[in-house]
XYZ file of C-alpha atoms in Angstrom:
440
model
C -13.685 -5.159 -32.310
C -17.186 -4.962 -33.799
C -17.788 -2.063 -36.143
C -20.701 -0.640 -34.169
C -18.478 -0.357 -31.100
C -15.697 1.655 -32.750
C -17.042 5.113 -31.935
C -17.791 4.202 -28.320
C -14.374 2.603 -27.814
C -12.548 5.527 -29.390
C -14.261 7.953 -27.032
C -13.464 5.718 -24.093
C -9.739 5.708 -24.802
C -9.250 9.281 -23.603
C -11.163 8.538 -20.415
C -9.621 5.130 -19.708
C -5.998 6.125 -19.201
C -3.529 3.333 -19.730
C -6.055 0.966 -21.305
C -4.831 0.056 -24.783
C -5.817 -2.522 -27.314
C -2.337 -3.915 -27.390
C 0.656 -3.713 -25.060
C 4.111 -5.148 -24.507
C 5.310 -4.125 -27.986
C 2.228 -5.560 -29.666
C 2.623 -8.965 -28.035
C -0.545 -9.002 -25.972
C -4.092 -7.730 -26.265
C -6.814 -8.104 -23.626
C -10.143 -9.386 -24.884
C -11.847 -6.487 -26.681
C -15.128 -7.396 -24.983
C -13.474 -6.833 -21.615
C -11.859 -3.507 -22.498
C -15.113 -2.239 -24.032
C -17.129 -3.317 -20.968
C -14.686 -1.729 -18.525
C -14.588 1.481 -20.558
C -18.359 1.648 -20.310
C -18.333 0.603 -16.642
C -16.279 3.673 -15.783
C -19.148 5.877 -16.924
C -21.820 4.027 -14.908
C -23.112 4.603 -11.408
C -22.638 1.808 -8.910
C -26.361 0.992 -9.021
C -26.209 0.577 -12.789
C -23.109 -1.580 -12.444
C -24.935 -3.915 -10.075
C -27.874 -4.128 -12.447
C -25.522 -5.222 -15.237
C -23.592 -7.494 -12.888
C -26.781 -9.278 -11.801
C -27.733 -9.911 -15.424
C -24.199 -11.078 -16.207
C -23.956 -13.527 -13.305
C -27.469 -14.893 -13.439
C -28.423 -17.235 -10.608
C -25.459 -19.595 -10.992
C -22.549 -17.370 -12.015
C -19.786 -16.620 -9.545
C -17.281 -13.775 -9.450
C -13.800 -15.056 -8.630
C -11.486 -12.650 -6.811
C -7.852 -13.323 -5.915
C -6.262 -11.068 -3.318
C -3.295 -10.529 -1.031
C -5.642 -9.331 1.724
C -8.368 -11.475 3.267
C -10.518 -8.545 4.318
C -12.337 -8.117 1.038
C -13.867 -11.540 1.576
C -15.295 -10.835 5.025
C -19.034 -10.952 5.693
C -19.471 -7.173 5.753
C -18.338 -7.080 2.118
C -19.792 -10.355 0.899
C -23.254 -9.766 2.377
C -23.470 -6.266 0.941
C -22.341 -7.526 -2.474
C -25.083 -10.170 -2.415
C -27.691 -7.696 -1.183
C -26.981 -5.259 -3.987
C -27.121 -8.022 -6.606
C -30.347 -9.444 -5.194
C -32.018 -6.053 -5.665
C -31.942 -6.909 -9.373
C -32.113 -10.715 -9.213
C -33.567 -12.287 -6.065
C -32.381 -15.728 -7.166
C -28.707 -14.920 -6.663
C -27.346 -16.848 -3.657
C -23.584 -17.433 -3.842
C -22.050 -14.956 -6.308
C -18.602 -14.455 -4.767
C -15.533 -16.684 -4.471
C -12.778 -14.755 -2.705
C -9.356 -16.387 -2.325
C -6.112 -15.093 -0.839
C -2.440 -15.804 -1.510
C 0.801 -13.965 -0.676
C 2.233 -11.388 -3.059
C 5.035 -13.754 -4.027
C 2.464 -16.132 -5.522
C -0.407 -14.020 -6.777
C 1.291 -12.650 -9.882
C 2.519 -16.082 -10.937
C -0.943 -17.561 -10.537
C -2.661 -14.770 -12.448
C -0.139 -14.567 -15.281
C -0.309 -18.327 -15.815
C -4.060 -18.041 -16.314
C -3.625 -15.056 -18.612
C -0.982 -16.786 -20.715
C -3.390 -19.689 -21.112
C -6.170 -17.210 -22.032
C -8.325 -18.914 -19.419
C -11.888 -17.621 -19.302
C -12.760 -19.630 -16.185
C -9.968 -18.226 -14.009
C -9.995 -15.261 -11.662
C -12.016 -12.267 -12.803
C -10.285 -9.508 -10.840
C -7.642 -9.042 -8.190
C -6.625 -7.030 -5.138
C -2.849 -6.742 -5.355
C 0.181 -5.241 -3.651
C 3.896 -4.834 -4.442
C 4.370 -2.043 -6.945
C 7.393 -3.666 -8.584
C 5.665 -6.896 -9.542
C 2.507 -5.038 -10.506
C 4.467 -2.848 -12.912
C 6.657 -5.549 -14.436
C 4.172 -8.403 -14.614
C 0.823 -6.653 -15.008
C 1.245 -3.148 -16.422
C 4.331 -3.266 -18.648
C 2.942 -6.464 -20.165
C -0.550 -4.932 -20.613
C -1.909 -8.041 -18.876
C -4.220 -6.199 -16.477
C -7.134 -3.904 -17.245
C -7.505 -0.809 -15.095
C -10.937 0.175 -13.758
C -11.636 3.557 -12.160
C -15.119 3.757 -10.543
C -17.234 6.783 -11.410
C -18.124 7.532 -7.764
C -14.472 7.248 -6.801
C -13.213 9.566 -9.538
C -15.824 12.177 -8.603
C -15.266 11.839 -4.840
C -13.974 14.612 -2.601
C -10.259 14.501 -1.836
C -9.400 11.913 -4.487
C -6.041 12.230 -6.247
C -6.815 10.790 -9.663
C -3.332 11.392 -11.044
C -1.653 9.599 -8.141
C -4.168 6.843 -7.430
C -6.301 6.308 -10.523
C -4.041 4.261 -12.780
C -3.207 1.759 -11.451
C -6.380 2.034 -9.374
C -5.591 2.280 -5.665
C -7.957 0.882 -3.063
C -5.964 2.085 -0.074
C -2.639 3.052 1.375
C -1.025 0.754 3.920
C 1.600 2.294 6.135
C 5.019 1.473 7.527
C 6.401 4.001 9.978
C 9.173 4.681 12.478
C 8.488 3.891 16.134
C 10.686 3.450 19.182
C 10.542 2.150 22.747
C 11.289 4.842 25.337
C 10.701 2.859 28.514
C 13.296 3.955 31.078
C 15.190 5.998 28.478
C 15.411 9.611 27.373
C 15.793 8.779 23.665
C 14.217 11.025 21.029
C 14.157 10.247 17.323
C 13.351 13.533 15.615
C 15.218 13.109 12.311
C 15.272 10.080 10.013
C 19.058 10.200 9.911
C 19.108 9.445 13.643
C 18.413 5.796 12.857
C 21.642 5.611 10.826
C 23.900 6.336 13.802
C 26.188 3.422 14.625
C 24.896 3.426 18.206
C 21.720 1.845 16.853
C 23.449 -1.090 15.200
C 21.430 -4.187 16.056
C 18.624 -2.028 17.441
C 16.311 -1.556 14.444
C 13.543 -4.145 14.271
C 12.123 -4.682 10.789
C 11.488 -7.217 8.040
C 14.127 -8.455 5.634
C 13.608 -6.679 2.282
C 14.639 -9.831 0.455
C 11.664 -11.589 2.057
C 9.204 -8.690 2.044
C 8.693 -7.035 -1.315
C 7.168 -3.918 0.248
C 10.365 -3.140 2.163
C 12.377 -3.588 -1.024
C 10.015 -1.283 -2.925
C 10.515 1.363 -0.235
C 14.294 1.213 -0.536
C 14.101 1.565 -4.325
C 11.676 4.498 -3.977
C 14.165 6.326 -1.738
C 16.408 6.855 -4.772
C 13.811 9.009 -6.555
C 14.750 12.667 -7.000
C 12.165 13.994 -4.553
C 13.175 11.551 -1.834
C 16.870 12.260 -2.391
C 16.103 15.963 -1.922
C 14.161 15.207 1.273
C 16.973 13.067 2.636
C 19.521 15.771 1.796
C 17.472 18.428 3.599
C 17.084 16.199 6.661
C 20.807 15.373 6.659
C 21.713 19.056 6.599
C 19.343 19.860 9.466
C 20.809 20.709 12.841
C 18.671 17.959 14.357
C 20.335 15.171 12.385
C 22.353 12.848 14.617
C 24.394 10.545 12.389
C 27.969 9.373 11.913
C 27.503 8.225 8.308
C 30.506 9.028 6.091
C 28.994 10.449 2.907
C 32.321 10.454 1.099
C 32.001 6.679 0.696
C 29.082 7.267 -1.662
C 30.371 10.159 -3.794
C 30.265 7.998 -6.914
C 26.473 8.093 -6.663
C 26.371 11.857 -7.154
C 23.424 13.602 -5.521
C 21.861 10.200 -4.862
C 24.593 9.573 -2.308
C 22.106 10.602 0.383
C 19.780 7.761 -0.547
C 22.514 5.157 -0.873
C 24.151 6.185 2.393
C 20.818 5.987 4.194
C 19.973 2.600 2.683
C 23.394 1.171 3.504
C 23.372 2.208 7.149
C 19.718 1.263 7.679
C 20.505 -2.255 6.489
C 23.675 -2.415 8.601
C 21.806 -1.364 11.739
C 18.726 -3.516 11.186
C 17.793 -6.842 12.712
C 15.614 -8.697 10.225
C 12.502 -10.691 11.070
C 10.306 -12.806 8.841
C 7.147 -11.126 10.125
C 6.237 -7.609 11.273
C 4.355 -9.116 14.212
C 7.595 -10.591 15.513
C 9.379 -7.287 14.926
C 6.856 -5.286 16.947
C 6.833 -7.919 19.689
C 10.598 -7.570 20.100
C 10.386 -3.775 19.945
C 7.758 -3.684 22.687
C 10.031 -5.749 24.951
C 13.247 -3.851 24.242
C 13.683 -0.272 25.520
C 15.969 1.784 23.295
C 15.080 -0.075 20.107
C 13.618 1.437 16.946
C 11.064 -0.183 14.654
C 10.403 0.218 10.926
C 7.128 -1.658 11.057
C 3.592 -1.653 9.676
C 1.741 0.849 11.865
C -1.272 -1.383 12.507
C 0.962 -3.970 14.206
C 0.961 -1.726 17.277
C -2.577 -2.965 17.871
C -1.042 -6.407 18.518
C 0.948 -5.176 21.524
C -0.905 -6.496 24.560
C -0.793 -4.518 27.774
C 0.994 -6.308 30.616
C 2.775 -5.222 33.757
C 6.072 -5.123 31.815
C 4.920 -4.049 28.337
C 2.756 -1.137 27.290
C 1.934 0.876 24.185
C 2.412 3.895 26.468
C 6.152 3.355 26.004
C 5.997 3.193 22.196
C 6.436 6.497 20.394
C 5.561 6.828 16.714
C 8.357 9.166 15.696
C 6.294 11.507 13.524
C 3.621 11.851 16.200
C 5.977 12.366 19.096
C 5.337 11.369 22.689
C 2.388 13.665 23.398
C 0.460 13.777 20.113
C -3.178 14.699 20.707
C -4.572 13.768 17.313
C -5.104 17.322 16.076
C -4.479 17.637 12.332
C -3.016 21.130 12.761
C 0.008 19.757 14.618
C 3.308 19.373 12.780
C 5.330 16.210 12.467
C 7.865 15.607 15.224
C 10.213 13.919 12.733
C 12.309 15.597 10.052
C 12.622 13.698 6.803
C 9.954 11.162 5.925
C 7.477 9.784 8.417
C 6.750 6.485 6.728
C 6.067 4.569 3.535
C 2.633 4.464 1.926
C 2.398 1.239 -0.046
C -0.837 0.319 -1.730
C -3.471 -2.250 -2.485
C -4.333 -2.079 -6.173
C -7.504 -3.135 -7.983
C -7.250 -4.694 -11.443
C -9.516 -6.607 -13.820
C -8.250 -9.687 -15.623
C -8.127 -9.496 -19.438
C -10.208 -12.597 -20.221
C -12.849 -12.336 -17.527
C -16.358 -13.369 -18.487
C -17.677 -11.108 -15.723
C -16.339 -7.596 -16.430
C -19.403 -5.802 -15.041
C -19.481 -7.935 -11.890
C -15.749 -7.260 -11.463
C -16.377 -3.546 -11.799
C -19.302 -3.688 -9.358
C -17.252 -5.494 -6.698
C -14.213 -3.235 -7.066
C -16.438 -0.171 -7.002
C -18.108 -1.434 -3.835
C -14.953 -1.913 -1.791
C -13.378 1.353 -2.956
C -16.360 3.720 -2.541
C -18.767 2.226 0.012
C -18.087 2.967 3.702
C -19.804 -0.208 4.887
C -17.718 -2.387 2.602
C -14.536 -0.520 3.454
C -15.249 -0.848 7.187
C -13.331 -4.150 7.208
C -10.172 -2.040 6.793
C -11.178 1.244 8.411
C -10.753 0.203 12.041
C -6.968 -0.176 11.906
C -4.431 2.580 12.351
C -2.316 2.889 9.221
C -4.991 1.981 6.647
C -6.115 4.889 4.483
C -8.590 4.608 1.592
C -7.812 6.518 -1.589
C -11.346 7.941 -1.216
C -10.909 9.746 2.130
C -14.611 10.113 2.867
C -15.148 6.401 3.559
C -12.538 6.164 6.295
C -13.115 6.062 10.040
C -11.793 8.897 12.207
C -9.029 7.389 14.363
C -7.369 10.646 15.417
C -8.266 10.014 19.079
C -7.786 6.255 19.018
C -5.343 6.410 21.901
C -7.741 8.076 24.320
C -9.323 6.177 27.185
C -12.290 8.317 28.063
C -10.946 11.874 28.097
C -7.351 10.822 28.834
C -4.711 10.676 26.084
C -3.381 7.325 27.270
C -1.709 5.952 24.125
C -0.539 8.844 21.921
C 0.947 6.357 19.444
C -2.603 5.327 18.455
C -3.881 8.843 17.721
C -3.749 8.207 14.001
C -4.289 11.310 11.843
C -5.671 10.958 8.321
C -3.684 10.253 5.171
C -3.481 13.952 4.284
C -1.570 14.572 7.512
C 0.876 11.774 6.812
C 1.374 12.876 3.220
C 1.617 16.620 3.797
C 2.841 17.071 7.373
C 4.939 13.921 7.792
C 6.106 13.782 4.163
C 5.449 10.056 3.814
C 7.083 8.324 0.856
C 4.469 7.061 -1.620
C 4.936 3.873 -3.611
C 5.101 4.632 -7.335
C 5.107 1.415 -9.384
C 6.375 3.078 -12.572
C 9.455 4.466 -10.775
C 10.176 1.239 -8.920
C 9.794 -0.824 -12.071
C 12.088 1.453 -14.081
C 14.813 1.757 -11.420
C 14.795 -1.592 -9.651
C 17.646 -3.126 -11.620
C 19.950 -0.150 -11.042
C 19.570 -0.272 -7.239
C 19.041 -3.925 -6.356
C 22.716 -4.964 -6.591
C 23.665 -2.290 -4.057
C 20.949 -3.451 -1.656
C 21.879 -7.113 -2.056
C 25.533 -6.288 -1.379
C 24.605 -4.320 1.742
C 22.563 -7.247 3.044
C 25.362 -9.706 2.234
C 27.749 -7.662 4.439
C 25.593 -8.098 7.536
């Protein structure tokens, strides 16, 4: 680090939580030029970031983004990114290369570039899967965290929960069930563990979907164990789980019993779209499925979203935020998309400008905001979907009256993905989960 940057960098350390000169026991250090630039970038307005980004890219430079979601590369984002750069350099024409891969590949691809200290690789990334993020990007000190100034100062932002690693948005899995021709009611999470639902839970295989595995690990945290215990002891709980089988787990027996029976009852699919398709065709079934997949259910004479109840919302939910959850326990799982800068990028300011844009600008975020179950970590840029199930003045599809993230977090007690917990506890839980799956 250059001598004349020492004072600036020292001051930045307290503001840039988690950003260190060396990590992984001293084995790895990001490029000091990158850490210094990102530390400064966190103090700059978005306009100033774009001014620096335009100078950094010039007319021929190109920001390379790798992501697990294709939406950040859509025209609404790309055109706005170009427009903001052109305000400072009219010669900029093609400044963004946005590529997508699945979460099983993205960390391998990025870490290979980092290990090679490649300066012509990807500049920043939009990631998911808290376990891999923690083990391959944070514990290793491979990634550089960037927290936009406008985001940190925004109304409703939870800096402690979402700032490091920087969270773009919550994505949401939730409980839903098909009531067509039935009188079924799922009003407690333990209901799904009853043996009468064996073979009737449609979901993805956690060995094939990292998000589902992360959720199961997260259930063993102290707060989730307490929530499961309270729900189990409620008069509404309808379960025939034998807790004595799990006494060796101590208080965590509630989590292990729930995990075991969920896996036993589940039918696994390789895609949430297939899971929701089967749910929509099968009265009496329950789904643990990404909420937005309900939008894929097409109305026919035999199939209708009118028959699908999101358990926390209940069958008559009107979209009012004052209403309580209809489900005891937890209403879903908030997993995240994370934003990180690569440690050898030659475009740190352009990386910061792009990540700031998608996390604080309503126009850029609009590529996500239309779907139920997508919630930005900056609440003010989201679209109101609380009456999404209305046709005119008629509450036709209550399952689509999506309240905001505060409702899901506070009223429905959604489980939130915490990479540090998942990373630290994965090895102690995974053998139990694998054994439960092997018994199916």
